[in-house]
mmCIF file of C-alpha atoms in Angstrom:
data_model
loop_
_atom_site.group_PDB
_atom_site.id
_atom_site.type_symbol
_atom_site.label_atom_id
_atom_site.label_comp_id
_atom_site.label_asym_id
_atom_site.label_seq_id
_atom_site.Cartn_x
_atom_site.Cartn_y
_atom_site.Cartn_z
ATOM 1 C CA MET A 1 92.674 121.262 89.087
ATOM 2 C CA ALA A 2 93.323 124.466 87.128
ATOM 3 C CA HIS A 3 91.163 124.923 84.077
ATOM 4 C CA ALA A 4 92.472 126.254 80.807
ATOM 5 C CA LEU A 5 91.172 129.718 80.093
ATOM 6 C CA PRO A 6 88.227 129.856 77.710
ATOM 7 C CA LYS A 7 89.251 130.948 74.193
ATOM 8 C CA ARG A 8 87.094 134.030 74.517
ATOM 9 C CA ILE A 9 89.048 135.345 77.515
ATOM 10 C CA THR A 10 92.349 134.627 75.781
ATOM 11 C CA LYS A 11 91.177 136.479 72.651
ATOM 12 C CA GLU A 12 89.857 139.465 74.601
ATOM 13 C CA THR A 13 93.074 139.680 76.626
ATOM 14 C CA GLN A 14 95.203 139.559 73.479
ATOM 15 C CA ARG A 15 93.105 142.297 71.885
ATOM 16 C CA LEU A 16 93.481 144.506 74.978
ATOM 17 C CA MET A 17 97.264 144.054 74.775
ATOM 18 C CA VAL A 18 97.596 144.561 70.994
ATOM 19 C CA ASP A 19 94.904 147.206 70.548
ATOM 20 C CA PRO A 20 94.551 148.997 73.890
ATOM 21 C CA VAL A 21 91.703 151.391 74.526
ATOM 22 C CA PRO A 22 92.979 155.009 74.616
ATOM 23 C CA GLY A 23 93.357 156.154 78.224
ATOM 24 C CA ILE A 24 92.882 152.643 79.598
ATOM 25 C CA SER A 25 95.324 149.890 80.432
ATOM 26 C CA ALA A 26 94.183 146.428 81.489
ATOM 27 C CA VAL A 27 96.883 143.898 82.295
ATOM 28 C CA PRO A 28 96.134 140.350 83.424
ATOM 29 C CA ASP A 29 97.668 139.323 86.734
ATOM 30 C CA GLU A 30 100.669 137.000 86.410
ATOM 31 C CA SER A 31 99.169 134.448 88.766
ATOM 32 C CA ASN A 32 95.512 134.669 87.668
ATOM 33 C CA ALA A 33 94.579 135.411 84.053
ATOM 34 C CA ARG A 34 90.971 136.143 85.106
ATOM 35 C CA TYR A 35 92.145 139.039 87.280
ATOM 36 C CA PHE A 36 93.128 142.310 85.616
ATOM 37 C CA HIS A 37 94.967 145.338 86.938
ATOM 38 C CA VAL A 38 93.247 148.278 85.283
ATOM 39 C CA ALA A 39 94.237 151.939 85.076
ATOM 40 C CA ILE A 40 91.863 154.500 83.603
ATOM 41 C CA ALA A 41 92.962 158.062 82.896
ATOM 42 C CA GLY A 42 90.420 160.654 83.962
ATOM 43 C CA PRO A 43 88.785 161.893 80.736
ATOM 44 C CA ASP A 44 89.557 165.378 79.391
ATOM 45 C CA GLY A 45 86.950 167.911 80.375
ATOM 46 C CA SER A 46 85.822 165.862 83.398
ATOM 47 C CA PRO A 47 86.549 166.651 87.052
ATOM 48 C CA PHE A 48 88.736 163.516 86.982
ATOM 49 C CA ASN A 49 91.033 164.821 84.227
ATOM 50 C CA GLY A 50 94.703 164.410 85.134
ATOM 51 C CA GLY A 51 94.108 161.476 87.454
ATOM 52 C CA ILE A 52 94.965 157.837 86.915
ATOM 53 C CA PHE A 53 92.414 155.585 88.600
ATOM 54 C CA LYS A 54 93.336 152.035 89.520
ATOM 55 C CA LEU A 55 90.630 149.398 89.299
ATOM 56 C CA GLU A 56 90.466 145.660 89.591
ATOM 57 C CA LEU A 57 88.482 143.556 87.170
ATOM 58 C CA PHE A 58 87.736 139.899 87.733
ATOM 59 C CA LEU A 59 86.105 137.509 85.280
ATOM 60 C CA PRO A 60 83.906 135.015 87.141
ATOM 61 C CA GLU A 61 83.862 131.321 86.179
ATOM 62 C CA ASP A 62 80.646 131.814 84.211
ATOM 63 C CA TYR A 63 81.950 134.770 82.156
ATOM 64 C CA PRO A 64 80.721 135.756 79.530
ATOM 65 C CA MET A 65 77.307 134.588 80.761
ATOM 66 C CA ALA A 66 77.890 136.714 83.883
ATOM 67 C CA ALA A 67 79.287 140.240 84.060
ATOM 68 C CA PRO A 68 82.855 140.894 85.178
ATOM 69 C CA LYS A 69 83.314 142.131 88.737
ATOM 70 C CA VAL A 70 84.904 145.577 88.661
ATOM 71 C CA ARG A 71 85.748 148.018 91.398
ATOM 72 C CA PHE A 72 87.765 151.154 91.920
ATOM 73 C CA MET A 73 90.849 150.758 94.091
ATOM 74 C CA THR A 74 91.570 154.502 93.910
ATOM 75 C CA LYS A 75 89.343 156.722 96.051
ATOM 76 C CA ILE A 76 87.037 158.791 93.848
ATOM 77 C CA TYR A 77 84.330 161.374 94.513
ATOM 78 C CA HIS A 78 81.595 160.254 92.131
ATOM 79 C CA PRO A 79 77.838 159.740 92.628
ATOM 80 C CA ASN A 80 77.905 156.321 90.926
ATOM 81 C CA ILE A 81 80.912 154.896 92.803
ATOM 82 C CA ASP A 82 80.751 154.192 96.536
ATOM 83 C CA LYS A 83 83.401 154.309 99.263
ATOM 84 C CA LEU A 84 84.242 150.643 98.649
ATOM 85 C CA GLY A 85 84.856 151.336 94.961
ATOM 86 C CA ARG A 86 81.721 149.548 93.785
ATOM 87 C CA ILE A 87 80.312 150.919 90.552
ATOM 88 C CA CYS A 88 76.664 151.550 89.756
ATOM 89 C CA LEU A 89 76.540 150.764 86.057
ATOM 90 C CA ASP A 90 73.670 148.944 84.387
ATOM 91 C CA ILE A 91 75.865 146.706 82.195
ATOM 92 C CA LEU A 92 77.585 145.366 85.315
ATOM 93 C CA LYS A 93 74.192 144.348 86.671
ATOM 94 C CA ASP A 94 70.871 143.707 84.927
ATOM 95 C CA LYS A 95 71.889 145.030 81.479
ATOM 96 C CA TRP A 96 74.836 142.638 81.096
ATOM 97 C CA SER A 97 74.929 140.691 77.853
ATOM 98 C CA PRO A 98 77.420 138.028 76.718
ATOM 99 C CA ALA A 99 77.857 140.169 73.582
ATOM 100 C CA LEU A 100 79.684 142.738 75.710
ATOM 101 C CA GLN A 101 83.414 142.453 76.302
ATOM 102 C CA ILE A 102 86.003 143.584 78.814
ATOM 103 C CA ARG A 103 86.821 146.585 76.624
ATOM 104 C CA THR A 104 83.122 147.571 76.404
ATOM 105 C CA VAL A 105 82.927 147.523 80.201
ATOM 106 C CA LEU A 106 86.071 149.641 80.544
ATOM 107 C CA LEU A 107 84.832 152.139 77.936
ATOM 108 C CA SER A 108 81.515 152.401 79.800
ATOM 109 C CA ILE A 109 83.327 153.094 83.069
ATOM 110 C CA GLN A 110 85.449 155.727 81.330
ATOM 111 C CA ALA A 111 82.237 157.296 79.954
ATOM 112 C CA LEU A 112 80.728 157.264 83.456
ATOM 113 C CA LEU A 113 83.680 159.389 84.597
ATOM 114 C CA SER A 114 82.817 161.919 81.868
ATOM 115 C CA ALA A 115 79.115 161.921 82.733
ATOM 116 C CA PRO A 116 78.286 161.243 86.384
ATOM 117 C CA ASN A 117 74.617 160.340 86.856
ATOM 118 C CA PRO A 118 73.369 161.635 90.221
ATOM 119 C CA ASP A 119 69.856 160.361 89.394
ATOM 120 C CA ASP A 120 71.008 156.743 89.728
ATOM 121 C CA PRO A 121 73.433 157.060 92.639
ATOM 122 C CA LEU A 122 75.395 154.542 94.612
ATOM 123 C CA ALA A 123 76.837 157.214 96.907
ATOM 124 C CA ALA A 124 73.713 159.132 97.980
ATOM 125 C CA ASP A 125 75.619 161.894 99.781
ATOM 126 C CA VAL A 126 77.786 162.599 96.733
ATOM 127 C CA ALA A 127 74.745 162.530 94.432
ATOM 128 C CA GLU A 128 72.934 164.961 96.719
ATOM 129 C CA GLN A 129 75.902 167.324 96.569
ATOM 130 C CA TRP A 130 76.053 166.912 92.767
ATOM 131 C CA LYS A 131 72.362 167.866 92.477
ATOM 132 C CA THR A 132 72.269 170.734 94.975
ATOM 133 C CA ASN A 133 75.666 172.320 94.325
ATOM 134 C CA GLU A 134 77.276 170.871 91.213
ATOM 135 C CA ALA A 135 80.132 173.396 91.183
ATOM 136 C CA ASN A 136 81.119 172.378 94.709
ATOM 137 C CA ALA A 137 80.810 168.663 93.892
ATOM 138 C CA ILE A 138 83.052 169.105 90.843
ATOM 139 C CA LYS A 139 85.568 171.030 92.952
ATOM 140 C CA THR A 140 85.620 168.176 95.512
ATOM 141 C CA ALA A 141 85.990 165.612 92.712
ATOM 142 C CA GLN A 142 88.959 167.581 91.335
ATOM 143 C CA GLU A 143 90.554 167.809 94.788
ATOM 144 C CA TRP A 144 90.131 164.061 95.368
ATOM 145 C CA THR A 145 91.564 163.382 91.914
ATOM 146 C CA GLN A 146 94.648 165.468 92.788
ATOM 147 C CA ARG A 147 94.956 163.802 96.189
ATOM 148 C CA TYR A 148 94.262 160.153 95.401
ATOM 149 C CA ALA A 149 94.708 159.576 91.664
ATOM 150 C CA ASN A 150 98.192 160.942 91.136
ATOM 151 C CA ASP A 151 100.411 158.243 92.642
ATOM 152 C CA VAL A 152 101.328 156.677 89.339
#
């Protein structure tokens, strides 16, 4: 039997629709209100600038006691995002708190695009490149952004 959505999810969804985060769109799926189609614009001044990155965000049954599941659907060259689109971000793991919201998570992911952290990598090869030859890593990130994040 389908459960009604918790009030909290309904309220957060309405806020995302009425007061969207600049550079981010998060639209609930028509058939599953716990599943969101997300698009994040690459932040100005980052190697991802000019790209639109598609992500999926899913709210598990025990949300907000458990973190949302988020992953990149668009290929991205980033030390904290692996080939499967999984994201290394503390608030999606051990630093999750029920006080956080969908918009907080999306803002944190947007911030991660502005400030890659090769010291806490998910993609070791990319992090290594970022540490040993940052200019080259940024160039690759820009090329991937042009190639993969422009099919809007």
